[in-house]
PDB file of C-alpha atoms and ligand atoms in Angstrom:
ATOM      1  CA  MET A   1       0.000   0.000   0.000  1.00 89.00           C
ATOM      2  CA  ASP A   2       1.293   3.460  -0.751  1.00 96.00           C
ATOM      3  CA  ILE A   3       0.900   6.191   1.862  1.00 97.00           C
ATOM      4  CA  PHE A   4      -2.316   7.554   0.326  1.00 98.00           C
ATOM      5  CA  GLU A   5      -3.927   4.146   0.325  1.00 97.00           C
ATOM      6  CA  VAL A   6      -2.988   3.666   3.979  1.00 98.00           C
ATOM      7  CA  ILE A   7      -4.477   7.058   4.845  1.00 98.00           C
ATOM      8  CA  ARG A   8      -7.645   6.293   2.876  1.00 97.00           C
ATOM      9  CA  LYS A   9      -8.044   2.913   4.539  1.00 97.00           C
ATOM     10  CA  ARG A  10      -7.509   4.135   8.084  1.00 98.00           C
ATOM     11  CA  GLY A  11     -10.523   4.151  10.316  1.00 98.00           C
ATOM     12  CA  SER A  12     -10.811   3.799  14.076  1.00 98.00           C
ATOM     13  CA  VAL A  13     -10.855   0.162  15.176  1.00 98.00           C
ATOM     14  CA  ARG A  14     -12.591  -0.651  18.464  1.00 98.00           C
ATOM     15  CA  TRP A  15     -13.047  -4.434  18.190  1.00 98.00           C
ATOM     16  CA  PHE A  16      -9.974  -6.654  18.050  1.00 98.00           C
ATOM     17  CA  LYS A  17      -8.995 -10.270  17.673  1.00 98.00           C
ATOM     18  CA  GLN A  18      -7.138 -11.276  20.800  1.00 97.00           C
ATOM     19  CA  ASP A  19      -4.182 -12.897  18.946  1.00 97.00           C
ATOM     20  CA  PRO A  20      -0.883 -11.647  20.330  1.00 96.00           C
ATOM     21  CA  ILE A  21       1.301  -9.322  18.278  1.00 98.00           C
ATOM     22  CA  ASP A  22       5.004 -10.004  17.702  1.00 98.00           C
ATOM     23  CA  ASP A  23       7.422  -7.822  19.618  1.00 98.00           C
ATOM     24  CA  SER A  24       9.146  -7.001  16.325  1.00 98.00           C
ATOM     25  CA  THR A  25       5.861  -5.656  14.925  1.00 98.00           C
ATOM     26  CA  ILE A  26       5.236  -3.553  18.031  1.00 98.00           C
ATOM     27  CA  MET A  27       8.776  -2.151  17.786  1.00 98.00           C
ATOM     28  CA  LYS A  28       8.357  -1.388  14.076  1.00 98.00           C
ATOM     29  CA  ILE A  29       5.209   0.583  14.858  1.00 98.00           C
ATOM     30  CA  LEU A  30       6.864   2.478  17.710  1.00 98.00           C
ATOM     31  CA  GLU A  31       9.910   3.208  15.525  1.00 98.00           C
ATOM     32  CA  ALA A  32       7.509   4.775  13.025  1.00 98.00           C
ATOM     33  CA  GLY A  33       5.987   6.749  15.904  1.00 98.00           C
ATOM     34  CA  ILE A  34       9.282   8.331  16.913  1.00 98.00           C
ATOM     35  CA  ARG A  35      10.043   9.359  13.321  1.00 98.00           C
ATOM     36  CA  ALA A  36       7.362  12.042  13.719  1.00 98.00           C
ATOM     37  CA  PRO A  37       8.356  15.714  13.746  1.00 98.00           C
ATOM     38  CA  THR A  38       9.066  16.924  17.267  1.00 98.00           C
ATOM     39  CA  ALA A  39       9.143  20.534  18.442  1.00 97.00           C
ATOM     40  CA  MET A  40      12.709  21.803  18.973  1.00 97.00           C
ATOM     41  CA  GLY A  41      13.870  18.225  18.387  1.00 97.00           C
ATOM     42  CA  MET A  42      13.029  17.581  22.050  1.00 96.00           C
ATOM     43  CA  GLN A  43      11.369  14.159  21.577  1.00 97.00           C
ATOM     44  CA  GLN A  44       9.304  14.633  24.718  1.00 97.00           C
ATOM     45  CA  TRP A  45       7.291  11.492  24.086  1.00 98.00           C
ATOM     46  CA  PHE A  46       7.145   8.464  26.310  1.00 98.00           C
ATOM     47  CA  PHE A  47       5.247   5.262  25.586  1.00 98.00           C
ATOM     48  CA  VAL A  48       4.027   2.648  28.015  1.00 98.00           C
ATOM     49  CA  VAL A  49       3.401  -0.586  26.115  1.00 98.00           C
ATOM     50  CA  VAL A  50       1.078  -2.994  27.891  1.00 98.00           C
ATOM     51  CA  LYS A  51       1.361  -6.674  26.959  1.00 98.00           C
ATOM     52  CA  ASP A  52       0.953  -8.330  30.361  1.00 98.00           C
ATOM     53  CA  GLU A  53      -2.426 -10.039  30.586  1.00 98.00           C
ATOM     54  CA  LYS A  54      -3.287  -8.839  34.096  1.00 98.00           C
ATOM     55  CA  VAL A  55      -2.374  -5.239  33.330  1.00 98.00           C
ATOM     56  CA  ARG A  56      -4.247  -5.399  30.007  1.00 98.00           C
ATOM     57  CA  GLU A  57      -7.351  -6.505  31.874  1.00 98.00           C
ATOM     58  CA  LYS A  58      -6.994  -3.510  34.195  1.00 98.00           C
ATOM     59  CA  VAL A  59      -6.549  -1.134  31.241  1.00 98.00           C
ATOM     60  CA  TRP A  60      -9.608  -2.569  29.496  1.00 98.00           C
ATOM     61  CA  LYS A  61     -11.717  -2.192  32.672  1.00 98.00           C
ATOM     62  CA  PHE A  62     -10.487   1.363  32.953  1.00 98.00           C
ATOM     63  CA  LEU A  63     -11.372   2.114  29.318  1.00 98.00           C
ATOM     64  CA  LYS A  64     -14.894   0.817  29.894  1.00 98.00           C
ATOM     65  CA  LYS A  65     -15.282   2.927  33.020  1.00 98.00           C
ATOM     66  CA  VAL A  66     -13.908   6.105  31.516  1.00 98.00           C
ATOM     67  CA  HIS A  67     -16.099   5.838  28.407  1.00 97.00           C
ATOM     68  CA  ILE A  68     -19.148   5.546  30.655  1.00 96.00           C
ATOM     69  CA  PHE A  69     -17.929   8.618  32.529  1.00 96.00           C
ATOM     70  CA  TYR A  70     -17.600  10.499  29.243  1.00 96.00           C
ATOM     71  CA  TYR A  71     -21.050   9.588  27.932  1.00 94.00           C
ATOM     72  CA  THR A  72     -22.920  10.074  31.217  1.00 93.00           C
ATOM     73  CA  ARG A  73     -21.037  12.987  32.805  1.00 92.00           C
ATOM     74  CA  ALA A  74     -18.746  14.895  30.471  1.00 94.00           C
ATOM     75  CA  ARG A  75     -20.379  15.083  27.057  1.00 93.00           C
ATOM     76  CA  VAL A  76     -22.766  17.897  26.158  1.00 94.00           C
ATOM     77  CA  GLY A  77     -26.297  16.515  26.597  1.00 90.00           C
ATOM     78  CA  SER A  78     -25.111  13.742  28.930  1.00 88.00           C
ATOM     79  CA  GLU A  79     -28.048  14.581  31.271  1.00 88.00           C
ATOM     80  CA  SER A  80     -30.380  12.969  28.741  1.00 87.00           C
ATOM     81  CA  PHE A  81     -28.368   9.752  28.538  1.00 84.00           C
ATOM     82  CA  ASP A  82     -31.155   7.381  29.573  1.00 87.00           C
ATOM     83  CA  GLN A  83     -31.106   3.917  31.147  1.00 88.00           C
ATOM     84  CA  GLU A  84     -31.704   2.140  27.855  1.00 92.00           C
ATOM     85  CA  ARG A  85     -28.731   3.798  26.115  1.00 89.00           C
ATOM     86  CA  MET A  86     -26.642   3.095  29.195  1.00 90.00           C
ATOM     87  CA  ARG A  87     -27.610  -0.583  29.095  1.00 94.00           C
ATOM     88  CA  LYS A  88     -26.700  -0.830  25.386  1.00 95.00           C
ATOM     89  CA  LEU A  89     -23.363   0.916  25.900  1.00 94.00           C
ATOM     90  CA  GLN A  90     -22.496  -1.277  28.873  1.00 96.00           C
ATOM     91  CA  GLU A  91     -23.431  -4.362  26.863  1.00 97.00           C
ATOM     92  CA  ARG A  92     -21.122  -3.422  23.970  1.00 97.00           C
ATOM     93  CA  LEU A  93     -18.288  -2.630  26.360  1.00 98.00           C
ATOM     94  CA  ASP A  94     -18.728  -5.904  28.240  1.00 98.00           C
ATOM     95  CA  LYS A  95     -18.792  -7.821  24.947  1.00 98.00           C
ATOM     96  CA  GLY A  96     -15.223  -6.694  24.284  1.00 98.00           C
ATOM     97  CA  MET A  97     -15.204  -3.225  22.783  1.00 98.00           C
ATOM     98  CA  TYR A  98     -11.688  -1.728  23.250  1.00 98.00           C
ATOM     99  CA  ARG A  99     -10.299  -5.086  24.429  1.00 98.00           C
ATOM    100  CA  ALA A 100      -6.950  -5.544  22.700  1.00 98.00           C
ATOM    101  CA  PRO A 101      -3.835  -7.737  22.894  1.00 98.00           C
ATOM    102  CA  VAL A 102      -1.656  -4.631  23.281  1.00 98.00           C
ATOM    103  CA  TYR A 103      -2.186  -1.107  24.564  1.00 99.00           C
ATOM    104  CA  ILE A 104       0.140   1.786  23.911  1.00 99.00           C
ATOM    105  CA  ALA A 105      -0.201   4.738  26.265  1.00 98.00           C
ATOM    106  CA  ALA A 106       1.321   7.862  24.713  1.00 98.00           C
ATOM    107  CA  TYR A 107       2.645  10.412  27.188  1.00 98.00           C
ATOM    108  CA  LEU A 108       4.167  13.848  26.962  1.00 98.00           C
ATOM    109  CA  HIS A 109       7.298  13.969  29.121  1.00 96.00           C
ATOM    110  CA  LEU A 110       7.811  17.546  30.211  1.00 90.00           C
ATOM    111  CA  GLY A 111      10.957  16.766  32.177  1.00 88.00           C
ATOM    112  CA  ARG A 112      13.194  18.216  29.459  1.00 81.00           C
ATOM    113  CA  ARG A 113      12.419  21.838  28.713  1.00 89.00           C
ATOM    114  CA  GLY A 114      13.364  23.825  25.634  1.00 94.00           C
ATOM    115  CA  LEU A 115      11.563  27.128  26.275  1.00 96.00           C
ATOM    116  CA  LYS A 116      11.874  29.666  29.090  1.00 96.00           C
ATOM    117  CA  ASP A 117       9.287  29.429  31.918  1.00 95.00           C
ATOM    118  CA  GLU A 118       7.246  32.337  30.575  1.00 97.00           C
ATOM    119  CA  TYR A 119       6.554  30.245  27.460  1.00 97.00           C
ATOM    120  CA  SER A 120       5.630  27.042  29.248  1.00 95.00           C
ATOM    121  CA  GLU A 121       2.096  27.044  27.763  1.00 96.00           C
ATOM    122  CA  ILE A 122       3.534  27.103  24.266  1.00 97.00           C
ATOM    123  CA  GLU A 123       5.996  24.396  25.246  1.00 97.00           C
ATOM    124  CA  GLU A 124       3.153  22.180  26.437  1.00 97.00           C
ATOM    125  CA  MET A 125       1.145  22.838  23.276  1.00 98.00           C
ATOM    126  CA  TRP A 126       4.105  21.971  21.063  1.00 98.00           C
ATOM    127  CA  GLY A 127       4.697  18.862  23.137  1.00 98.00           C
ATOM    128  CA  ILE A 128       1.091  17.701  22.724  1.00 98.00           C
ATOM    129  CA  GLU A 129       1.355  18.360  18.995  1.00 98.00           C
ATOM    130  CA  SER A 130       4.573  16.347  18.736  1.00 98.00           C
ATOM    131  CA  VAL A 131       3.110  13.378  20.625  1.00 98.00           C
ATOM    132  CA  SER A 132      -0.009  13.642  18.453  1.00 98.00           C
ATOM    133  CA  ALA A 133       2.132  13.437  15.325  1.00 98.00           C
ATOM    134  CA  ALA A 134       3.736  10.274  16.739  1.00 99.00           C
ATOM    135  CA  ILE A 135       0.268   8.862  17.481  1.00 99.00           C
ATOM    136  CA  GLU A 136      -0.780   9.419  13.875  1.00 98.00           C
ATOM    137  CA  ASN A 137       2.387   7.690  12.602  1.00 98.00           C
ATOM    138  CA  ILE A 138       1.538   4.779  14.902  1.00 98.00           C
ATOM    139  CA  SER A 139      -2.067   4.663  13.643  1.00 98.00           C
ATOM    140  CA  LEU A 140      -1.034   4.665   9.989  1.00 98.00           C
ATOM    141  CA  SER A 141       1.730   2.089  10.509  1.00 98.00           C
ATOM    142  CA  ALA A 142      -0.783  -0.189  12.212  1.00 98.00           C
ATOM    143  CA  ILE A 143      -3.035  -0.014   9.141  1.00 98.00           C
ATOM    144  CA  ALA A 144      -0.083  -0.629   6.806  1.00 98.00           C
ATOM    145  CA  LEU A 145       0.669  -3.837   8.740  1.00 98.00           C
ATOM    146  CA  GLY A 146      -2.930  -5.079   8.708  1.00 98.00           C
ATOM    147  CA  LEU A 147      -3.504  -4.012  12.322  1.00 98.00           C
ATOM    148  CA  GLY A 148      -5.815  -1.375  13.705  1.00 98.00           C
ATOM    149  CA  THR A 149      -6.062   1.099  16.535  1.00 98.00           C
ATOM    150  CA  CYS A 150      -8.219   3.868  17.952  1.00 98.00           C
ATOM    151  CA  TRP A 151      -7.096   7.152  19.470  1.00 98.00           C
ATOM    152  CA  ILE A 152      -8.649   7.121  22.949  1.00 98.00           C
ATOM    153  CA  GLY A 153      -8.688  10.553  24.479  1.00 98.00           C
ATOM    154  CA  VAL A 154     -11.364  10.123  27.138  1.00 98.00           C
ATOM    155  CA  VAL A 155      -8.621   8.677  29.350  1.00 98.00           C
ATOM    156  CA  ASN A 156      -7.850  12.218  30.487  1.00 98.00           C
ATOM    157  CA  PHE A 157     -11.088  12.382  32.488  1.00 98.00           C
ATOM    158  CA  LEU A 158      -9.698   9.884  34.996  1.00 98.00           C
ATOM    159  CA  GLU A 159      -5.997  10.291  34.287  1.00 98.00           C
ATOM    160  CA  GLU A 160      -4.773   9.702  37.844  1.00 98.00           C
ATOM    161  CA  GLU A 161      -6.536   6.368  38.012  1.00 98.00           C
ATOM    162  CA  ILE A 162      -4.817   4.963  34.916  1.00 98.00           C
ATOM    163  CA  ASN A 163      -1.463   6.422  35.926  1.00 98.00           C
ATOM    164  CA  GLU A 164      -1.629   4.359  39.104  1.00 98.00           C
ATOM    165  CA  ILE A 165      -1.748   1.282  36.898  1.00 98.00           C
ATOM    166  CA  LEU A 166       0.755   2.325  34.218  1.00 98.00           C
ATOM    167  CA  LYS A 167       3.167   4.215  36.487  1.00 98.00           C
ATOM    168  CA  PRO A 168       4.787   6.506  33.884  1.00 98.00           C
ATOM    169  CA  PRO A 169       7.926   8.464  34.824  1.00 97.00           C
ATOM    170  CA  GLU A 170       7.397  11.597  36.905  1.00 95.00           C
ATOM    171  CA  GLY A 171       6.385  14.650  34.865  1.00 94.00           C
ATOM    172  CA  CYS A 172       4.479  12.692  32.213  1.00 97.00           C
ATOM    173  CA  LYS A 173       1.098  13.865  30.968  1.00 97.00           C
ATOM    174  CA  LEU A 174      -1.140  11.308  29.332  1.00 98.00           C
ATOM    175  CA  ILE A 175      -2.149  12.200  25.770  1.00 98.00           C
ATOM    176  CA  ALA A 176      -3.948   9.050  24.586  1.00 98.00           C
ATOM    177  CA  ILE A 177      -4.191   5.301  24.907  1.00 99.00           C
ATOM    178  CA  LEU A 178      -4.112   3.254  21.721  1.00 99.00           C
ATOM    179  CA  PRO A 179      -5.457  -0.293  21.753  1.00 98.00           C
ATOM    180  CA  LEU A 180      -3.578  -2.275  19.097  1.00 98.00           C
ATOM    181  CA  GLY A 181      -4.514  -5.524  17.432  1.00 98.00           C
ATOM    182  CA  PHE A 182      -5.848  -7.275  14.367  1.00 98.00           C
ATOM    183  CA  PRO A 183      -9.296  -5.817  13.646  1.00 98.00           C
ATOM    184  CA  LEU A 184     -12.295  -8.118  13.996  1.00 98.00           C
ATOM    185  CA  GLU A 185     -13.560  -6.417  10.833  1.00 97.00           C
ATOM    186  CA  PRO A 186     -11.637  -4.195   8.400  1.00 94.00           C
ATOM    187  CA  PRO A 187     -11.863  -0.521   9.404  1.00 95.00           C
ATOM    188  CA  LYS A 188     -14.630   1.428   7.700  1.00 92.00           C
ATOM    189  CA  PRO A 189     -13.440   4.899   6.727  1.00 95.00           C
ATOM    190  CA  LYS A 190     -16.027   7.476   7.849  1.00 97.00           C
ATOM    191  CA  PRO A 191     -17.197  10.287   5.575  1.00 97.00           C
ATOM    192  CA  ARG A 192     -15.651  13.736   5.958  1.00 97.00           C
ATOM    193  CA  LYS A 193     -16.905  17.245   5.267  1.00 98.00           C
ATOM    194  CA  GLY A 194     -16.052  18.339   1.744  1.00 98.00           C
ATOM    195  CA  LEU A 195     -12.828  20.264   1.228  1.00 97.00           C
ATOM    196  CA  GLU A 196     -14.833  23.277   0.041  1.00 97.00           C
ATOM    197  CA  GLU A 197     -16.363  23.514   3.545  1.00 98.00           C
ATOM    198  CA  VAL A 198     -13.080  23.382   5.464  1.00 98.00           C
ATOM    199  CA  THR A 199     -10.697  25.126   3.098  1.00 98.00           C
ATOM    200  CA  LYS A 200     -10.127  28.644   1.893  1.00 97.00           C
ATOM    201  CA  VAL A 201      -7.704  29.237  -0.934  1.00 97.00           C
ATOM    202  CA  ILE A 202      -6.368  32.778  -1.263  1.00 97.00           C
TER     203      ILE A 202
HETATM  204  C1  FMN B   1      -8.142  13.595  20.213  1.00 64.66           C
HETATM  205  C2  FMN B   1      -9.022  12.405  19.900  1.00 64.66           C
HETATM  206  C3  FMN B   1      -9.659  11.756  20.929  1.00 64.66           C
HETATM  207  C4  FMN B   1     -10.455  10.640  20.672  1.00 64.66           C
HETATM  208  N1  FMN B   1     -11.009   9.953  21.724  1.00 64.66           N
HETATM  209  C5  FMN B   1     -11.718   8.826  21.492  1.00 64.66           C
HETATM  210  C6  FMN B   1     -12.188   8.042  22.568  1.00 64.66           C
HETATM  211  O1  FMN B   1     -11.957   8.352  23.723  1.00 64.66           O
HETATM  212  N2  FMN B   1     -12.894   6.923  22.288  1.00 64.66           N
HETATM  213  C7  FMN B   1     -13.150   6.520  21.017  1.00 64.66           C
HETATM  214  O2  FMN B   1     -13.808   5.479  20.823  1.00 64.66           O
HETATM  215  N3  FMN B   1     -12.690   7.238  19.951  1.00 64.66           N
HETATM  216  C8  FMN B   1     -11.972   8.361  20.159  1.00 64.66           C
HETATM  217  N4  FMN B   1     -11.450   9.068  19.098  1.00 64.66           N
HETATM  218  C9  FMN B   1     -11.671   8.588  17.726  1.00 64.66           C
HETATM  219  C10 FMN B   1     -12.737   9.427  17.016  1.00 64.66           C
HETATM  220  O3  FMN B   1     -14.002   9.117  17.559  1.00 64.66           O
HETATM  221  C11 FMN B   1     -12.683   9.109  15.512  1.00 64.66           C
HETATM  222  O4  FMN B   1     -11.415   9.458  15.012  1.00 64.66           O
HETATM  223  C12 FMN B   1     -13.763   9.874  14.754  1.00 64.66           C
HETATM  224  O5  FMN B   1     -15.037   9.401  15.112  1.00 64.66           O
HETATM  225  C13 FMN B   1     -13.578   9.726  13.235  1.00 64.66           C
HETATM  226  O6  FMN B   1     -13.614   8.348  12.888  1.00 64.66           O
HETATM  227  P1  FMN B   1     -12.381   7.642  12.143  1.00 64.66           P
HETATM  228  O7  FMN B   1     -11.179   7.708  13.042  1.00 64.66           O
HETATM  229  O8  FMN B   1     -12.839   6.206  11.951  1.00 64.66           O
HETATM  230  O9  FMN B   1     -12.153   8.352  10.859  1.00 64.66           O
HETATM  231  C14 FMN B   1     -10.649  10.185  19.321  1.00 64.66           C
HETATM  232  C15 FMN B   1      -9.987  10.858  18.286  1.00 64.66           C
HETATM  233  C16 FMN B   1      -9.169  11.941  18.562  1.00 64.66           C
HETATM  234  C17 FMN B   1      -8.432  12.624  17.431  1.00 64.66           C
END
């Protein structure tokens, strides 16, 4: 697949086969991640890769819990999230949504600083952007290798809870967790707004 085909074929994957993934494949994907552009060349990313079965189970339980938090507490209109929708969501989660043979937690490590204190907000923004670029490289590499992933951002709602499980180095801010595995079904690319709606050419 050329790069455009990979991009076209990418779609979020939330249901995975539970077959393990070779270490060499995981490393190849992470290597692609760290080829991303990085503000000031600082490489302030840090990845926690979860393969251990017991820890994976904990991460999956956390992902279920934090998605329920998002839908019932955080999202606009969550007040009208009724019992029936809750039951359906819980059922899908319990059936294995987000359960994967590997999880990659992508962190921003602000231990190394490149900007003066007065510009710390910009430093953090650049850091988040750099880690995000790595996440996209990881997502596309997964597709290129027949795997799939989903960018899970709701993890930030209960960040401390997951950090107690993953124990990242001090000074790390969680950006996303990426479940990684062979998709149960090939990803279905979702439609996008037309370019004319989101572009201005001058
Ligand atoms: C910053 C960010 C946070 C996201 N958080 C979640 C999430 O917590 N759970 C989830 O299922 N999908 C999450 N997604 C995936 C989006 O829902 C998905 O990209 C969007 O619906 C478009 O679908 P596609 O990726 O298949 O094109 C997130 C995506 C981004 C970029």
